[in-house]
Tab-separated table of C-alpha atoms in Angstrom:
chain	number	residue	atom	x	y	z
A	25	MET	CA	181.529	73.845	114.318
A	26	LYS	CA	179.159	75.205	111.656
A	27	TYR	CA	175.434	74.419	111.657
A	28	ILE	CA	175.395	72.032	108.681
A	29	ASP	CA	178.964	70.757	109.009
A	30	GLN	CA	178.309	69.328	112.484
A	31	LEU	CA	176.284	66.470	110.942
A	32	GLN	CA	178.801	65.359	108.300
A	33	SER	CA	180.536	62.804	110.488
A	34	GLN	CA	177.181	61.241	111.469
A	35	VAL	CA	175.361	61.157	108.130
A	36	SER	CA	176.347	58.689	105.394
A	37	LYS	CA	175.285	58.912	101.752
A	38	ARG	CA	172.596	56.313	102.455
A	39	GLN	CA	171.324	58.278	105.450
A	40	ILE	CA	170.920	61.416	103.339
A	41	LEU	CA	168.020	59.575	101.696
A	42	TYR	CA	166.256	59.684	105.082
A	43	TYR	CA	165.578	63.365	104.367
A	44	VAL	CA	163.431	62.498	101.340
A	45	PRO	CA	160.291	60.863	102.838
A	46	PHE	CA	159.310	63.567	105.334
A	47	THR	CA	160.230	66.355	102.906
A	48	CYS	CA	158.095	64.822	100.147
A	49	PHE	CA	155.280	64.137	102.597
A	50	TYR	CA	155.005	67.770	103.703
A	51	LEU	CA	155.629	69.381	100.316
A	52	MET	CA	153.111	67.058	98.651
A	53	ILE	CA	150.430	68.077	101.168
A	54	MET	CA	151.165	71.743	100.472
A	55	PHE	CA	151.164	71.149	96.698
A	56	ILE	CA	147.803	69.350	96.799
A	57	ASN	CA	146.400	72.181	98.910
A	58	TRP	CA	147.595	74.697	96.303
A	59	LEU	CA	146.106	72.641	93.439
A	60	VAL	CA	142.729	72.449	95.168
A	61	ILE	CA	142.725	76.211	95.677
A	62	LYS	CA	144.086	76.954	92.202
A	63	PHE	CA	141.396	74.994	90.372
A	64	SER	CA	138.556	75.647	92.772
A	65	SER	CA	135.774	78.063	91.928
A	66	ILE	CA	136.045	79.466	95.459
A	67	SER	CA	139.019	81.669	96.339
A	68	THR	CA	141.146	81.252	99.476
A	69	LYS	CA	139.744	84.482	100.864
A	70	GLU	CA	136.162	83.283	100.351
A	71	THR	CA	136.972	79.941	101.981
A	72	ILE	CA	138.441	81.625	105.057
A	73	ASN	CA	135.512	84.048	105.309
A	74	SER	CA	133.071	81.151	105.029
A	75	GLN	CA	134.795	79.309	107.877
A	76	ILE	CA	134.718	82.453	109.997
A	77	GLU	CA	130.989	82.885	109.411
A	78	ILE	CA	130.335	79.289	110.507
A	79	LEU	CA	132.829	78.908	113.349
A	80	GLY	CA	133.761	82.416	114.425
A	81	LYS	CA	137.238	83.939	114.139
A	82	ASN	CA	138.854	82.167	117.092
A	83	ILE	CA	137.750	78.632	116.203
A	84	ALA	CA	138.440	79.199	112.499
A	85	PHE	CA	141.937	80.414	113.383
A	86	PHE	CA	142.504	77.414	115.655
A	87	GLN	CA	141.390	75.067	112.870
A	88	LEU	CA	143.793	76.791	110.473
A	89	ILE	CA	146.820	76.572	112.738
A	90	ILE	CA	146.455	73.226	114.553
A	91	PRO	CA	147.942	71.150	111.652
A	92	PHE	CA	151.306	72.812	112.310
A	93	ALA	CA	151.399	71.305	115.796
A	94	ILE	CA	150.917	67.871	114.204
A	95	PHE	CA	153.624	68.557	111.602
A	96	LEU	CA	156.057	69.706	114.310
A	97	LEU	CA	155.448	66.578	116.373
A	98	LEU	CA	155.917	64.321	113.336
A	99	LEU	CA	159.138	66.109	112.365
A	100	ALA	CA	160.535	65.782	115.885
A	101	LEU	CA	159.724	62.059	115.984
A	102	TRP	CA	161.248	61.526	112.523
A	103	VAL	CA	164.482	63.270	113.521
A	104	LEU	CA	164.740	61.446	116.842
A	105	PHE	CA	163.855	57.904	115.757
A	106	VAL	CA	164.753	57.733	112.048
A	107	HIS	CA	167.769	60.040	111.846
A	108	LYS	CA	168.669	59.276	115.477
A	109	GLN	CA	169.750	62.889	115.952
A	110	SER	CA	169.088	65.183	118.878
A	111	LEU	CA	166.737	68.147	118.610
A	112	VAL	CA	169.603	70.319	119.858
A	113	ARG	CA	171.591	69.525	116.705
A	114	LEU	CA	168.545	70.280	114.595
A	115	THR	CA	168.368	73.651	116.352
A	116	THR	CA	171.949	74.814	116.774
A	117	SER	CA	175.654	74.020	116.521
A	118	ARG	CA	176.108	75.237	120.095
A	119	ALA	CA	176.258	72.836	123.047
A	120	LYS	CA	172.770	73.916	124.097
A	121	ILE	CA	169.948	76.022	122.679
A	122	ASP	CA	170.505	79.728	123.383
A	123	GLY	CA	167.227	81.163	124.665
A	124	LYS	CA	168.707	84.651	124.941
A	125	ARG	CA	169.209	84.742	121.177
A	126	PHE	CA	165.541	83.824	120.683
A	127	GLY	CA	164.479	86.580	123.080
A	128	PHE	CA	166.684	89.212	121.464
A	129	ALA	CA	165.412	88.500	117.947
A	130	PHE	CA	161.829	88.414	119.203
A	131	ALA	CA	162.245	91.810	120.874
A	132	CYS	CA	163.897	93.378	117.811
A	133	GLN	CA	161.158	92.262	115.432
A	134	ALA	CA	158.388	93.181	117.869
A	135	ILE	CA	159.774	96.721	118.092
A	136	LEU	CA	160.050	97.016	114.309
A	137	ILE	CA	156.450	95.822	113.850
A	138	LEU	CA	155.181	98.373	116.370
A	139	VAL	CA	157.204	101.168	114.745
A	140	SER	CA	155.977	100.170	111.277
A	141	PHE	CA	152.363	100.084	112.449
A	142	ALA	CA	152.710	103.464	114.167
A	143	ILE	CA	154.049	105.003	110.951
A	144	SER	CA	151.217	103.470	108.894
A	145	TYR	CA	148.635	104.666	111.406
A	146	LEU	CA	149.994	108.223	111.478
A	147	LEU	CA	150.120	108.422	107.673
A	148	ASN	CA	146.684	106.852	107.081
A	149	PRO	CA	144.645	106.843	110.320
A	150	THR	CA	141.356	106.341	108.452
A	151	ASN	CA	142.592	102.927	107.261
A	152	PHE	CA	142.365	101.527	110.799
A	153	VAL	CA	139.634	101.077	113.377
A	154	PHE	CA	140.085	100.023	117.002
A	155	ASN	CA	138.734	96.471	117.084
A	156	PHE	CA	139.190	95.516	120.741
A	157	ASN	CA	136.575	93.204	122.217
A	158	ALA	CA	137.774	91.865	125.564
A	159	PRO	CA	136.251	88.318	125.582
A	160	ALA	CA	137.063	87.676	121.901
A	161	PHE	CA	140.573	89.145	122.183
A	162	LEU	CA	141.466	87.228	125.346
A	163	GLY	CA	140.286	83.961	123.809
A	164	PHE	CA	142.365	84.638	120.726
A	165	PHE	CA	145.336	85.792	122.823
A	166	PHE	CA	145.666	82.426	124.575
A	167	ILE	CA	145.250	80.450	121.342
A	168	ALA	CA	147.800	82.651	119.574
A	169	LEU	CA	150.289	82.614	122.447
A	170	ILE	CA	150.455	78.822	122.317
A	171	PHE	CA	149.922	77.919	118.679
A	172	ILE	CA	151.520	80.729	116.644
A	173	PRO	CA	154.999	79.970	118.075
A	174	ILE	CA	154.322	76.299	117.282
A	175	GLN	CA	153.396	77.223	113.696
A	176	THR	CA	156.474	79.419	113.210
A	177	SER	CA	158.718	76.887	114.936
A	178	PHE	CA	157.627	74.139	112.564
A	179	GLU	CA	158.383	76.330	109.543
A	180	GLU	CA	161.810	77.228	110.910
A	181	TYR	CA	162.675	73.693	111.978
A	182	PHE	CA	161.587	72.349	108.603
A	183	PHE	CA	162.957	74.985	106.203
A	184	ARG	CA	165.965	76.516	107.966
A	185	GLY	CA	166.674	73.384	109.989
A	186	TYR	CA	165.782	70.025	108.501
A	187	LEU	CA	165.640	70.938	104.799
A	188	MET	CA	168.654	73.263	104.908
A	189	GLN	CA	170.747	70.617	106.630
A	190	GLY	CA	169.544	67.929	104.227
A	191	VAL	CA	170.208	69.944	101.058
A	192	GLY	CA	173.523	71.142	102.469
A	193	LEU	CA	174.674	67.605	103.231
A	194	ALA	CA	173.523	66.348	99.829
A	195	THR	CA	175.184	69.124	97.798
A	196	LYS	CA	178.061	69.985	100.166
A	197	ASN	CA	177.275	73.626	99.428
A	198	ARG	CA	175.744	76.201	101.776
A	199	GLY	CA	174.762	78.534	98.932
A	200	ILE	CA	172.615	75.879	97.261
A	201	ALA	CA	170.969	75.050	100.600
A	202	LEU	CA	170.187	78.742	101.137
A	203	LEU	CA	168.764	79.183	97.642
A	204	VAL	CA	166.629	76.027	97.591
A	205	THR	CA	165.098	76.484	101.035
A	206	SER	CA	164.395	80.201	100.534
A	207	VAL	CA	162.657	79.761	97.190
A	208	ILE	CA	160.561	76.794	98.350
A	209	PHE	CA	159.585	78.694	101.507
A	210	GLY	CA	158.390	81.613	99.386
A	211	LEU	CA	156.535	79.490	96.843
A	212	LEU	CA	154.572	77.670	99.545
A	213	HIS	CA	152.845	80.995	100.280
A	214	LEU	CA	151.278	81.072	96.804
A	215	ALA	CA	147.978	79.872	98.227
A	216	ASN	CA	147.782	82.765	100.706
A	217	PRO	CA	144.978	85.280	100.109
A	218	GLU	CA	147.600	88.065	100.160
A	219	VAL	CA	148.800	86.822	96.768
A	220	GLU	CA	145.233	86.888	95.482
A	221	THR	CA	144.810	90.475	96.702
A	222	LEU	CA	148.203	92.035	95.964
A	223	GLY	CA	149.350	89.969	92.999
A	224	SER	CA	152.500	87.945	92.366
A	225	GLY	CA	154.734	90.854	93.383
A	226	ILE	CA	154.175	89.884	97.007
A	227	MET	CA	156.327	86.800	96.347
A	228	VAL	CA	159.361	89.117	96.549
A	229	TYR	CA	158.441	89.585	100.201
A	230	TYR	CA	157.930	85.884	100.916
A	231	ILE	CA	161.066	84.695	99.106
A	232	GLY	CA	163.045	87.634	100.508
A	233	THR	CA	161.951	86.650	104.007
A	234	GLY	CA	163.138	83.112	103.295
A	235	PHE	CA	166.556	84.422	102.263
A	236	PHE	CA	166.744	86.676	105.336
A	237	LEU	CA	165.981	83.826	107.724
A	238	GLY	CA	168.362	81.501	105.881
A	239	ILE	CA	171.176	84.072	106.072
A	240	VAL	CA	170.556	84.553	109.786
A	241	THR	CA	170.660	80.798	110.381
A	242	LEU	CA	173.875	80.211	108.435
A	243	MET	CA	175.690	83.240	109.831
A	244	ASP	CA	174.707	82.485	113.426
A	245	ASP	CA	175.131	78.695	113.134
A	246	GLY	CA	171.719	78.017	114.612
A	247	LEU	CA	167.977	78.585	114.447
A	248	GLU	CA	167.526	80.620	117.630
A	249	LEU	CA	167.473	84.062	115.981
A	250	ALA	CA	165.235	82.858	113.127
A	251	LEU	CA	162.858	81.215	115.612
A	252	GLY	CA	162.596	84.423	117.642
A	253	PHE	CA	162.113	86.668	114.616
A	254	HIS	CA	159.445	84.472	113.017
A	255	ALA	CA	157.509	84.027	116.273
A	256	ALA	CA	157.423	87.796	116.864
A	257	ASN	CA	156.539	88.524	113.247
A	258	ASN	CA	153.446	86.303	113.258
A	259	LEU	CA	152.383	86.652	116.901
A	260	ILE	CA	152.695	90.420	117.336
A	261	GLY	CA	151.305	91.013	113.853
A	262	ALA	CA	148.248	88.819	114.455
A	263	LEU	CA	147.530	90.374	117.847
A	264	LEU	CA	147.991	93.933	116.619
A	265	VAL	CA	146.177	94.270	113.281
A	266	THR	CA	144.273	92.121	110.794
A	267	SER	CA	142.220	92.627	107.637
A	268	SER	CA	139.751	90.806	105.414
A	269	TRP	CA	142.432	89.810	102.882
A	270	THR	CA	145.158	88.205	105.039
A	271	VAL	CA	145.576	84.527	105.866
A	272	PHE	CA	145.297	85.337	109.591
A	273	GLN	CA	141.922	87.012	110.221
A	274	THR	CA	141.804	87.431	113.943
A	275	ASN	CA	140.209	89.253	116.857
A	276	SER	CA	143.131	91.676	116.860
A	277	LEU	CA	143.388	95.091	118.487
A	278	PHE	CA	143.013	96.943	115.171
A	279	LEU	CA	141.280	96.214	111.899
A	280	ASN	CA	142.711	97.430	108.597
A	281	ILE	CA	139.677	98.580	106.591
A	282	ALA	CA	141.559	99.979	103.598
A	283	GLU	CA	140.001	99.087	100.257
A	284	GLN	CA	141.890	96.543	98.165
A	285	ALA	CA	142.823	99.240	95.650
A	286	GLN	CA	144.492	101.246	98.439
A	287	VAL	CA	146.762	98.385	99.474
A	288	SER	CA	150.193	98.406	97.859
A	289	VAL	CA	152.541	95.460	97.606
A	290	TRP	CA	155.351	97.900	98.392
A	291	GLU	CA	154.097	98.083	101.964
A	292	PHE	CA	155.472	94.561	102.270
A	293	ILE	CA	158.426	94.608	99.883
A	294	TRP	CA	160.127	97.589	101.491
A	295	GLN	CA	160.566	95.510	104.641
A	296	VAL	CA	162.886	93.213	102.665
A	297	PHE	CA	165.116	96.075	101.563
A	298	VAL	CA	164.942	98.294	104.669
A	299	PHE	CA	164.028	96.378	107.841
A	300	TYR	CA	165.852	93.155	107.045
A	301	PRO	CA	169.228	94.807	106.297
A	302	ILE	CA	168.874	96.801	109.520
A	303	LEU	CA	168.247	93.616	111.493
A	304	LEU	CA	171.179	91.863	109.809
A	305	LEU	CA	173.463	94.728	110.819
A	306	ILE	CA	172.175	94.594	114.411
A	307	PHE	CA	172.650	90.826	114.644
A	308	ALA	CA	176.063	90.952	112.947
A	309	LYS	CA	177.273	93.623	115.362
A	310	LYS	CA	175.958	91.916	118.487
A	311	TYR	CA	177.132	88.405	117.601
A	312	GLN	CA	180.308	89.428	115.731
A	313	TRP	CA	179.554	87.648	112.478
A	314	LYS	CA	182.555	87.256	110.173
A	315	ASP	CA	183.536	85.368	107.008
A	316	TRP	CA	180.194	86.039	105.295
A	317	LYS	CA	181.206	84.637	101.909
A	318	ASN	CA	182.253	81.232	103.203
A	319	ARG	CA	179.420	80.897	105.709
A	320	LEU	CA	176.769	81.692	103.108
A	321	PHE	CA	178.193	80.258	99.890
A	322	GLY	CA	181.155	78.054	100.793
A	323	ARG	CA	181.407	74.313	100.595
A	324	LEU	CA	181.093	72.223	103.725
A	325	ALA	CA	184.388	71.816	105.546
């Protein structure tokens, strides 16, 4: 049974309204955050740098990421006690959550990140400095190992899980669910300092990533691959390299010291048109995906 379709027999028209309160609650918080940043005299980058100066990188990072643990807990409680649905059904259409799928996607993305970094380093070695400091890195490593997967899991459970299922059930159309969740996911990154540095063109990357993860979820009938990919993307990236203009400024192994003028948005966008299609082909081959048109754009059965 398909990922969204599995809930049709359990969810009435009245129960579809249960998706509204939590969705509005989270999106309103994100919208207010964006408004504060948009009309503030201090940029996001300056705010993050100020927090780092006061608290240090590890504590500032922890402060940045801990709200996602709260959001994930609230979402789980809402699904369990208001929707009266299991977390397994929020995760997958399979009888149980497939950890091997998570591990495979994590490994694939981790390899691609390492290959991409190696290419960037070989082409522009002067843009990077080795930043390893054992006490600072180990402290960050343990924080990141626990809380980055929590952060990415909340985003996947909310966007590709809860919101995609809710929009799909409301519209009876997978294509609309894919479009709505992908665009909202991308737009919620508007407050990131990367947008401030690279310009609005970076939104192609964020929205494209939303579409990629949505496609993976619908084609595979579950969140496991998206959860693994997203966890690897944020965790390996944060541990490996950071810079002064990214939302995650961490005690990573390397520091990107390239001047803002040297940074191109295409360094991000090409991932959407090169890496993501490669990953889709790998996943499709391994898990024998078929009937793409109906799974991505068809109406609920």
